[in-house]
Coordinates of C-alpha atoms in Angstrom, one line a residue:
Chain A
X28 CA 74.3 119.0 156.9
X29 CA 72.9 115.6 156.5
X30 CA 71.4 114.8 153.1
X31 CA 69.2 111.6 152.0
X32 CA 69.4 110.3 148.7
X33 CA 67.4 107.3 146.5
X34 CA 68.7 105.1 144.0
X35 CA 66.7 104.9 141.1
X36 CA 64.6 108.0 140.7
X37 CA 62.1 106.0 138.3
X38 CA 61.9 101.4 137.6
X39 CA 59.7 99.9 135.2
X40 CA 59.6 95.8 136.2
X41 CA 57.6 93.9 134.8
X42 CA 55.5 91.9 137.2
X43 CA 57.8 88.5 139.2
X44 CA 60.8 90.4 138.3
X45 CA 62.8 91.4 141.7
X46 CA 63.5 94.3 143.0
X47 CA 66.0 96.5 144.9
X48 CA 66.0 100.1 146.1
X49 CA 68.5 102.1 147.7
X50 CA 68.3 104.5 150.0
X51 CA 71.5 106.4 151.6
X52 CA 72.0 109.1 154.4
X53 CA 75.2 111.4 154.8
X54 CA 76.0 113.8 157.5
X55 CA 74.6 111.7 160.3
X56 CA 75.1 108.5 162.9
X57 CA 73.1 105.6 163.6
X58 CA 70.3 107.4 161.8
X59 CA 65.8 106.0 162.2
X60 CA 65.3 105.2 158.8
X61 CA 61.9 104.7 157.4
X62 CA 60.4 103.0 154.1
X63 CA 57.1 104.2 152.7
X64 CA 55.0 104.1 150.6
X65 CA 52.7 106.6 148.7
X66 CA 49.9 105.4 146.0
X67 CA 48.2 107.8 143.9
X68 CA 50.0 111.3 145.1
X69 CA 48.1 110.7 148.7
X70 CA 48.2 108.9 151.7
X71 CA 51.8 107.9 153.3
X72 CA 52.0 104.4 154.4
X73 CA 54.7 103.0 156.4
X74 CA 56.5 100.1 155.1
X75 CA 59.6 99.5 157.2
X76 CA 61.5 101.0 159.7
X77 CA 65.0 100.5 161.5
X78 CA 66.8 102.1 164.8
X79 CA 70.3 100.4 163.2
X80 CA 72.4 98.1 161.2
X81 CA 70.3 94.8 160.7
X82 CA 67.2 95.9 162.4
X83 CA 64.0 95.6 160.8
X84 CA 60.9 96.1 161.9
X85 CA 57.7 95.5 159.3
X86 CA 54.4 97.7 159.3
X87 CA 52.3 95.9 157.1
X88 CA 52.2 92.1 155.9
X89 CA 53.1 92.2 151.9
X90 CA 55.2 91.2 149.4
X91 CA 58.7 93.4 150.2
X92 CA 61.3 93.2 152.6
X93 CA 63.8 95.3 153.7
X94 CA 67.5 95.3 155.1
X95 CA 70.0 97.7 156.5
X96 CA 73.7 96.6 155.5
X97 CA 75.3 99.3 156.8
X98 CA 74.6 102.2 159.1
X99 CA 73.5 104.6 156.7
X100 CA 72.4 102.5 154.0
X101 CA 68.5 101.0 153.4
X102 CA 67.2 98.6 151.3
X103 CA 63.5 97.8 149.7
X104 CA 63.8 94.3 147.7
X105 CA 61.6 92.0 146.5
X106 CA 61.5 88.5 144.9
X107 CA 58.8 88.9 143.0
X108 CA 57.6 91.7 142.1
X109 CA 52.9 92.1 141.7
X110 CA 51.0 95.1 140.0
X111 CA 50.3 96.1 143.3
X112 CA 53.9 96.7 143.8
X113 CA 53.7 99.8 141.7
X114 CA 53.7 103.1 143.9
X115 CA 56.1 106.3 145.2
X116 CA 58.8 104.9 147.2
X117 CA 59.7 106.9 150.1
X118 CA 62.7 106.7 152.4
X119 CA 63.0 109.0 155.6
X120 CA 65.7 109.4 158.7
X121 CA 65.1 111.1 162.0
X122 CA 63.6 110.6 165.2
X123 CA 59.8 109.6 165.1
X124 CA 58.9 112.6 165.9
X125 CA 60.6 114.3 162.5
X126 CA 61.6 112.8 159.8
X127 CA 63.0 113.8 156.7
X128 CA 62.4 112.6 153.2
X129 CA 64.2 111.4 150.3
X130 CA 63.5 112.7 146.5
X131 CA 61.7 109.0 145.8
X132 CA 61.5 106.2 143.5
X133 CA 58.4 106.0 141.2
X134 CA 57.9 102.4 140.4
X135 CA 56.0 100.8 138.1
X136 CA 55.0 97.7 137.7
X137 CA 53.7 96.0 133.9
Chain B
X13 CA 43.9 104.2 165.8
X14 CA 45.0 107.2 165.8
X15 CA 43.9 109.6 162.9
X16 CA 44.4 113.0 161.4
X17 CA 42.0 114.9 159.3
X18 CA 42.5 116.9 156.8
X19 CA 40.4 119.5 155.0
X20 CA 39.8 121.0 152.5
X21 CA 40.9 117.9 150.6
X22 CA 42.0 120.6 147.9
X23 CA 41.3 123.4 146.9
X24 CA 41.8 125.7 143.8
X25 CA 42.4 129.6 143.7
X26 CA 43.5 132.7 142.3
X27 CA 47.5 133.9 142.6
X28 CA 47.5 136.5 145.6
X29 CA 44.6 135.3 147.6
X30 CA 45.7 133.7 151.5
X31 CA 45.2 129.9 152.2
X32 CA 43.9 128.2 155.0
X33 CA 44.1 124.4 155.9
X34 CA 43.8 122.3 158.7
X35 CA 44.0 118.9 160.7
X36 CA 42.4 117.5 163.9
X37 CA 42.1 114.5 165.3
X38 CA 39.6 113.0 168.0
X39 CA 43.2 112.1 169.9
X40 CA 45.9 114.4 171.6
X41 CA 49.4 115.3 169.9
X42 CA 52.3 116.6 171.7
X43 CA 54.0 117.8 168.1
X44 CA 52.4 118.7 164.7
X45 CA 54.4 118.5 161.5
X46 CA 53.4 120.1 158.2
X47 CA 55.0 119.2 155.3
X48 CA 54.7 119.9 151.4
X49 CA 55.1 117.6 148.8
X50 CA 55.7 119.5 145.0
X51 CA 55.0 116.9 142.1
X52 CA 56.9 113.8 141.8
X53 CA 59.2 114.6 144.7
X54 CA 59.3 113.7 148.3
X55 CA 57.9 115.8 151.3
X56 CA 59.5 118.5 152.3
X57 CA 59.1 119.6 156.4
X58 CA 58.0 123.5 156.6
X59 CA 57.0 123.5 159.9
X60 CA 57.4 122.0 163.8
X61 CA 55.2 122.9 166.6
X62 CA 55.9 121.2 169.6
X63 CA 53.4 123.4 172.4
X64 CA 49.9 124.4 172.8
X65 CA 48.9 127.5 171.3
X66 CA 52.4 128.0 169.5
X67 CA 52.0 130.0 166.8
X68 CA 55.0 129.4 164.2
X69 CA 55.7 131.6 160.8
X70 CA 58.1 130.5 158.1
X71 CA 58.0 132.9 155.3
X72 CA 54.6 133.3 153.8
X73 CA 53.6 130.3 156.0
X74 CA 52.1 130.2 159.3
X75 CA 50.8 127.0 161.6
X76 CA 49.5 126.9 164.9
X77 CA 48.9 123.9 167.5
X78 CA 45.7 124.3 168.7
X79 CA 45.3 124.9 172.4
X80 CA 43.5 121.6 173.3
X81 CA 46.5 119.5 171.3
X82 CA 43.3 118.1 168.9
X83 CA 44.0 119.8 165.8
X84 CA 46.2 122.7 164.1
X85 CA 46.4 124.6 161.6
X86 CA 48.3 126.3 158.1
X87 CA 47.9 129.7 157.1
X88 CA 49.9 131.0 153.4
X89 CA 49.5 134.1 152.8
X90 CA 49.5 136.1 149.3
X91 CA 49.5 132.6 147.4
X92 CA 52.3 132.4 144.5
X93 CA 52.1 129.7 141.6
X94 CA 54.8 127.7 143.4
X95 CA 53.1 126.8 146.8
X96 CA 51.1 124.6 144.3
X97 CA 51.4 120.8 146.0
X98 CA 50.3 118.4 148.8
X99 CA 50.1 119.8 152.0
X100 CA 50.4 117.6 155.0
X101 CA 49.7 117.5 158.5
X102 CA 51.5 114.8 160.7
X103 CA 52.2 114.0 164.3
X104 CA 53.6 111.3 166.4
X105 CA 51.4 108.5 167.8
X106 CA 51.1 108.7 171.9
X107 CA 50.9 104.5 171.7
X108 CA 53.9 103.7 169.3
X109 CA 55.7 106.9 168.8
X110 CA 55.6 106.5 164.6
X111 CA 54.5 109.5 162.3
X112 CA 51.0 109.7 161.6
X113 CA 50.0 111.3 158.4
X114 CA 46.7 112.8 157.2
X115 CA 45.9 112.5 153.8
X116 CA 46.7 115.8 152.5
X117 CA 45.3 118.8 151.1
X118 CA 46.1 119.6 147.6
X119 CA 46.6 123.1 146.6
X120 CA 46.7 124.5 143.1
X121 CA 46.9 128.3 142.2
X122 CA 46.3 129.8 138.9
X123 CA 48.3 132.6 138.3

């Protein structure tokens, strides 16, 4: 069965430090994988998605980027890190149609 | 663009009583997702309708996609403390094919 897992579960930065989340998929090829974002318990917001290795497509001008290394492997970073920054972290796999969600990364930002 | 809209945006009640949510949008959907999210961790799928008028139990839960593909609906019945969370309705956008999300409906029971 194909499990999703997020690297940390909580970050406290302080605000121009970088950043770098890691998300990783087992039990499945050439996976969708998805980035987004969730502020305040509500609302999902896609940040980033990618149909395979070094394929990047960005949702929404802002202050993140993100790369896929390997197949089953997705990255959030940042150089610089703003308050705004601070938010649930979500990665996902699976067709656009379903997707499936990690556990999350609560970051904040000081 | 394409929007989903949920309501009640929460809602509060007694262990034991039944639950009813739902979603519609002004545009048509070929699938509807529902999802619950418990505190602090990520969403969880509990349902997939993929057809008008399909009516779809898991468990306690039931959703149906509503026969003119606008809107659908989440039924729990015999609430327990531990359906307490964010519900969500989603669905893929006919233009770009990405998950559309409504804002949630947040249910708390007291026991």
């Amino acid at each position: 069965s194909q499990t999703i897992h997020q690297w940390p579960a909580t970050l406290v930065q302080p605000v121009g430090s970088p950043l770098s989340l890691e998300c990783t998929v087992e039990g499945t090829s050439n996976p969708n994988l998805y980035w987004y974002r969730q502020a305040a318990g509500r609302g999902l917001q896609l940040l980033f998605y990618s149909v395979g290795i070094g394929q990047i497509s960005s949702e929404v001008p802002q202050n993140l980027s993100a790369s896929r290394p390997q197949d089953r492997q997705f990255i959030l970073s940042s150089k610089k890190l703003l308050l705004s920054d601070s938010g649930f972290y979500l990665c996902a796999w699976g067709p656009p149609s379903e997707q499936y969600f990690g556990p999350g990364t609560r970051l904040t930002v000081t | 663009g394409q929007q989903l809209n949920q309501s009640p945006q929460s809602m509060f009640i007694q262990e034991g009583e039944d639950v009813s949510m739902n979603c519609t949008s002004s545009s048509i959907f070929n699938t509807w997702l529902w999802y619950k999210q418990d505190p602090g961790e990520g969403p969880v799928l509990l349902i997939a309708l993929y057809k008008a008028g399909e009516l779809t139990s898991n468990g306690r839960l039931t959703a149906q996609f509503g026969i003119t593909r606008k809107d659908s609906f989440l039924n729990i019945s015999a609430s327990i403390p531990s359906d307490v969370g964010i519900y969500f309705c989603a669905g893929p956008s006919s233009n770009t094919g990405k998950l559309i999300f409504g804002q949630g409906t947040t249910l708390q029971v007291k026991p």
